[in-house]
Amino acid sequence: MKRLSILFLMFLFSSCATIKTASYKLDKSEPFSDKKTIRIVQISDFHSNDFGKNESRLIEKVRAASPDIIFLTGDIFDFDMKGIKPVQNVKYLLEGLRQIAPFYYITGNHEYNRYHNAEWSFLIEEYGGKTLKNESIAVELNNGIILVTGISDPFEDLTMEKRQKDKDDKEKYLQRLDEVSRKASQIKKEIQENPDFLLSVLLSHRPEYIMDYLSYDYDLILSGHAHGGQWKFPFAKNGLYAPMQGFFPKYSGGLYDFKKQGSVLIVSRGLSHQIPNIPRFFNPPELVVIEIR
């Protein structure tokens, strides 16, 4: 019995370090047609973790998904990792991504720890990516145009002291959200009559602000941060605990369809399995693949 218990725990821990691909298919009759299909890969909460030599296991998963575009939705860097990993592991990842598809990045809360802002901003651009810092842009792909809006994490508005207390300045965050969303709406008006226009996407690290995001006109909202609730019960959608949402979080991982608002929220369960030190249970690291047609 003891041996079986040990074997079960070994299996559980190993499975929670193996990347799972979460695939979603979204069908839209307008403005999509059979000839307009787009594949998105979402990478979230990488936390400078190890996934094989030079991040080869993760990069191969992304390549196998054949994305048209890649979105990095925060906590890609983590300066709590030891040695050179906080930056080097991200370099390996970005080097792999640049050979697959264009990628766009927003900050999470961990990017603001210890004031390492300069490193992450410089590296993203150096490897051919684009940081969306409270910005909205029209991205032209081979099969159409996507309006992509990225909002920086609420920690952007805080001093280091307040960041350490995990207290958001909600008022400033929502003010930034309103400003960038108004700009996004204006751009959408200008391009939505274009037959190549596909959809509008909001990249926002924090899912707990979803009701505020729904006040604006986004077709798809991508978030992370919740780590799938860290401990997940078999066959349950949400996990045990998520930062800022507490126990039994409402939005910790998966697809949430807001039909009334005409919007879909997808929350990545994230990739980190080494940080935080609390192990994941029934909740393996996750790569999100979205096919929209």
Coordinates of C-alpha atoms in Angstrom, one line a residue, residues 2-260:
K2 CA 2.8 2.4 0.9
R3 CA 4.6 1.6 -2.4
L4 CA 1.4 2.3 -4.4
S5 CA 1.0 5.6 -2.6
I6 CA 4.6 6.6 -3.4
L7 CA 4.1 5.6 -7.0
F8 CA 0.9 7.5 -7.2
L9 CA 2.6 10.7 -5.8
M10 CA 5.5 10.3 -8.2
F11 CA 3.0 10.0 -11.1
L12 CA 1.1 13.0 -9.9
F13 CA 4.1 15.2 -9.5
S14 CA 5.6 14.2 -12.9
S15 CA 2.3 14.8 -14.7
C16 CA 2.1 18.2 -13.2
A17 CA 5.4 19.1 -14.9
T18 CA 4.2 17.9 -18.3
I19 CA 2.7 20.5 -20.7
K20 CA -0.9 19.9 -21.6
T21 CA -2.4 21.6 -24.7
A22 CA -5.8 23.1 -24.1
S23 CA -7.6 23.5 -27.5
Y24 CA -10.6 25.7 -28.1
K25 CA -12.6 26.2 -31.3
L26 CA -14.6 29.3 -31.7
D27 CA -17.1 29.6 -34.6
K28 CA -18.3 33.0 -35.7
S29 CA -20.6 33.3 -38.7
E30 CA -19.7 36.9 -39.2
P31 CA -17.2 38.2 -40.1
F32 CA -15.6 34.8 -40.5
S33 CA -15.9 32.4 -43.4
D34 CA -14.5 29.0 -44.2
K35 CA -11.6 30.8 -45.9
K36 CA -10.8 32.9 -42.9
T37 CA -9.5 30.7 -40.1
I38 CA -6.9 31.9 -37.5
R39 CA -4.9 29.9 -35.0
I40 CA -3.7 31.7 -31.8
V41 CA -1.3 30.3 -29.2
Q42 CA -1.5 31.8 -25.8
I43 CA 1.5 31.5 -23.4
S44 CA 0.9 32.7 -19.9
D45 CA 2.7 32.5 -16.5
F46 CA 5.9 31.0 -17.8
H47 CA 7.7 32.3 -14.8
S48 CA 11.2 31.6 -16.3
N49 CA 10.6 27.9 -15.8
D50 CA 12.5 25.0 -17.3
F51 CA 11.0 22.9 -20.1
G52 CA 13.8 20.9 -21.5
K53 CA 17.2 22.1 -22.9
N54 CA 16.8 25.6 -24.1
E55 CA 13.0 25.4 -23.6
S56 CA 12.8 22.8 -26.4
R57 CA 9.7 21.0 -25.1
L58 CA 7.7 24.1 -24.9
I59 CA 8.9 25.5 -28.2
E60 CA 8.1 22.2 -30.0
K61 CA 4.6 22.3 -28.5
V62 CA 4.1 25.8 -29.9
R63 CA 5.5 24.8 -33.3
A64 CA 3.2 21.8 -33.5
A65 CA 0.2 24.1 -33.0
S66 CA 1.1 26.1 -36.2
P67 CA -0.1 29.4 -34.9
D68 CA -0.7 32.5 -37.0
I69 CA 0.0 34.7 -34.0
I70 CA 1.3 34.2 -30.4
F71 CA 0.1 36.1 -27.3
L72 CA 2.2 36.2 -24.1
T73 CA -0.2 37.3 -21.3
G74 CA 2.1 38.2 -18.5
D75 CA 4.4 36.7 -15.8
I76 CA 6.8 35.5 -18.5
F77 CA 9.8 36.7 -16.4
D78 CA 10.2 35.7 -12.8
F79 CA 13.2 37.1 -10.9
D80 CA 12.6 34.7 -8.0
M81 CA 14.2 32.0 -10.1
K82 CA 17.8 31.4 -9.2
G83 CA 21.0 32.3 -11.2
I84 CA 20.7 33.3 -14.8
K85 CA 17.3 31.6 -15.3
P86 CA 15.1 34.7 -14.9
V87 CA 16.4 36.1 -18.1
Q88 CA 18.2 33.2 -19.9
N89 CA 15.1 31.0 -20.0
V90 CA 13.0 33.7 -21.4
K91 CA 15.7 34.3 -24.1
Y92 CA 15.6 30.7 -25.1
L93 CA 11.8 30.9 -25.3
L94 CA 11.7 34.1 -27.4
E95 CA 14.4 32.8 -29.7
G96 CA 12.2 29.8 -30.4
L97 CA 9.0 31.9 -30.9
R98 CA 10.5 34.3 -33.3
Q99 CA 11.0 31.5 -35.8
I100 CA 7.4 30.4 -35.5
A101 CA 5.0 33.4 -35.6
P102 CA 4.8 37.1 -34.6
F103 CA 4.3 37.5 -30.9
Y104 CA 2.8 40.2 -28.7
Y105 CA 3.4 40.6 -25.0
I106 CA 1.8 42.3 -22.0
T107 CA 3.1 42.5 -18.4
G108 CA 1.9 40.5 -15.4
N109 CA 2.5 41.4 -11.8
H110 CA 5.8 39.5 -11.6
E111 CA 7.4 41.7 -14.3
Y112 CA 7.3 44.5 -11.8
N113 CA 9.0 42.8 -9.0
R114 CA 12.4 44.3 -8.0
Y115 CA 12.1 46.9 -10.7
H116 CA 13.4 44.8 -13.6
N117 CA 11.2 46.5 -16.1
A118 CA 14.1 47.6 -18.4
E119 CA 15.2 44.0 -19.0
W120 CA 11.9 42.6 -20.1
S121 CA 11.0 45.5 -22.3
F122 CA 14.4 45.4 -24.0
L123 CA 14.4 41.7 -24.6
I124 CA 10.9 41.4 -26.1
E125 CA 11.8 44.0 -28.7
E126 CA 15.3 42.5 -29.3
Y127 CA 13.8 39.1 -30.2
G128 CA 11.3 40.6 -32.7
G129 CA 8.3 40.8 -30.4
K130 CA 6.0 43.7 -29.5
T131 CA 5.2 44.9 -26.0
L132 CA 1.7 46.3 -25.8
K133 CA 1.8 48.8 -23.0
N134 CA -1.8 50.2 -22.8
E135 CA -1.9 50.1 -26.5
S136 CA -4.2 49.0 -29.3
I137 CA -2.9 48.1 -32.8
A138 CA -4.3 46.5 -36.0
V139 CA -2.2 43.4 -36.8
E140 CA -2.2 42.3 -40.5
L141 CA -1.8 38.5 -40.9
N142 CA -1.9 36.5 -44.1
N143 CA -5.5 35.6 -43.5
G144 CA -6.9 38.8 -42.1
I145 CA -6.6 41.7 -39.7
I146 CA -6.9 41.4 -35.9
L147 CA -7.3 44.4 -33.6
V148 CA -5.1 43.6 -30.5
T149 CA -5.3 45.6 -27.3
G150 CA -2.9 45.1 -24.4
I151 CA -3.2 46.5 -21.0
S152 CA -0.3 46.5 -18.5
D153 CA -0.8 44.8 -15.1
P154 CA -2.3 46.8 -12.2
F155 CA 1.1 46.6 -10.5
E156 CA 2.3 49.3 -13.0
D157 CA 0.5 51.9 -10.9
L158 CA 2.1 50.9 -7.6
T159 CA 5.2 51.6 -5.6
M160 CA 7.4 48.7 -4.6
E161 CA 6.0 48.8 -1.1
K162 CA 2.4 48.5 -2.3
R163 CA 3.3 45.8 -4.7
Q164 CA 4.7 43.7 -1.9
K165 CA 1.4 44.0 -0.1
D166 CA -0.5 42.7 -3.2
K167 CA -2.8 45.7 -3.3
D168 CA -4.0 47.0 -6.7
D169 CA -4.8 50.6 -7.4
K170 CA -8.1 49.6 -9.0
E171 CA -9.1 53.2 -9.9
K172 CA -5.9 53.9 -11.9
Y173 CA -6.1 50.5 -13.6
L174 CA -9.7 51.0 -14.7
Q175 CA -8.8 54.5 -15.9
R176 CA -6.1 53.0 -18.1
L177 CA -8.5 50.3 -19.3
D178 CA -11.0 53.0 -20.3
E179 CA -8.5 55.1 -22.2
V180 CA -7.0 52.2 -24.2
S181 CA -10.5 50.7 -24.8
R182 CA -11.8 54.0 -26.2
K183 CA -8.8 54.1 -28.6
A184 CA -9.5 50.5 -29.6
S185 CA -13.2 51.3 -30.3
Q186 CA -12.1 54.1 -32.6
I187 CA -9.7 51.9 -34.5
K188 CA -12.4 49.2 -34.8
K189 CA -14.8 51.7 -36.3
E190 CA -12.2 52.5 -38.9
I191 CA -11.4 49.0 -39.9
Q192 CA -14.5 46.8 -39.2
E193 CA -15.9 47.4 -42.6
N194 CA -12.8 46.0 -44.2
P195 CA -13.6 42.4 -45.4
D196 CA -10.3 41.2 -44.0
F197 CA -11.1 42.3 -40.4
L198 CA -11.5 39.3 -38.2
L199 CA -11.9 40.2 -34.5
S200 CA -10.8 42.3 -31.6
V201 CA -8.8 40.8 -28.8
L202 CA -8.0 42.1 -25.3
L203 CA -4.8 40.9 -23.6
S204 CA -5.1 41.4 -19.8
H205 CA -3.2 39.4 -17.2
R206 CA -5.9 39.5 -14.5
P207 CA -9.2 37.6 -15.1
E208 CA -10.8 38.9 -11.9
Y209 CA -11.6 42.2 -13.7
I210 CA -13.7 40.5 -16.3
M211 CA -16.9 42.4 -15.5
D212 CA -15.0 45.6 -16.2
Y213 CA -13.5 44.3 -19.5
L214 CA -17.1 43.4 -20.6
S215 CA -18.0 47.0 -20.5
Y216 CA -16.1 47.4 -23.8
D217 CA -16.4 45.8 -27.2
Y218 CA -14.0 42.9 -27.3
D219 CA -14.7 39.6 -29.1
L220 CA -12.1 37.7 -27.2
I221 CA -10.3 38.3 -23.9
L222 CA -7.2 36.4 -22.9
S223 CA -5.9 36.3 -19.3
G224 CA -3.8 34.2 -17.0
H225 CA -2.6 34.9 -13.4
A226 CA -4.8 32.3 -11.6
H227 CA -2.6 29.2 -12.3
G228 CA -5.7 27.1 -12.7
G229 CA -6.4 27.5 -9.0
Q230 CA -3.1 25.6 -8.3
W231 CA -4.9 22.5 -6.9
K232 CA -7.6 21.3 -9.1
F233 CA -10.2 18.6 -8.4
P234 CA -10.6 16.0 -11.1
F235 CA -13.4 16.9 -13.6
A236 CA -13.8 20.3 -12.0
K237 CA -13.3 23.4 -14.1
N238 CA -12.0 25.7 -11.4
G239 CA -9.3 25.1 -8.8
L240 CA -8.9 25.7 -5.1
Y241 CA -7.2 29.1 -4.8
A242 CA -6.2 32.0 -7.0
P243 CA -4.5 35.3 -6.2
M244 CA -6.9 38.2 -5.8
Q245 CA -9.9 35.8 -6.1
G246 CA -9.3 33.7 -3.0
F247 CA -10.6 30.2 -2.4
F248 CA -12.7 28.6 -5.1
P249 CA -12.1 31.2 -7.7
K250 CA -14.7 31.8 -10.3
Y251 CA -12.3 32.4 -13.2
S252 CA -9.2 30.3 -12.8
G253 CA -8.9 28.4 -16.1
G254 CA -10.8 27.5 -19.2
L255 CA -13.4 29.2 -21.4
Y256 CA -16.1 31.4 -20.1
D257 CA -18.8 32.4 -22.6
F258 CA -20.5 35.8 -22.1
K259 CA -23.2 35.5 -24.7
K260 CA -25.1 38.6 -23.7

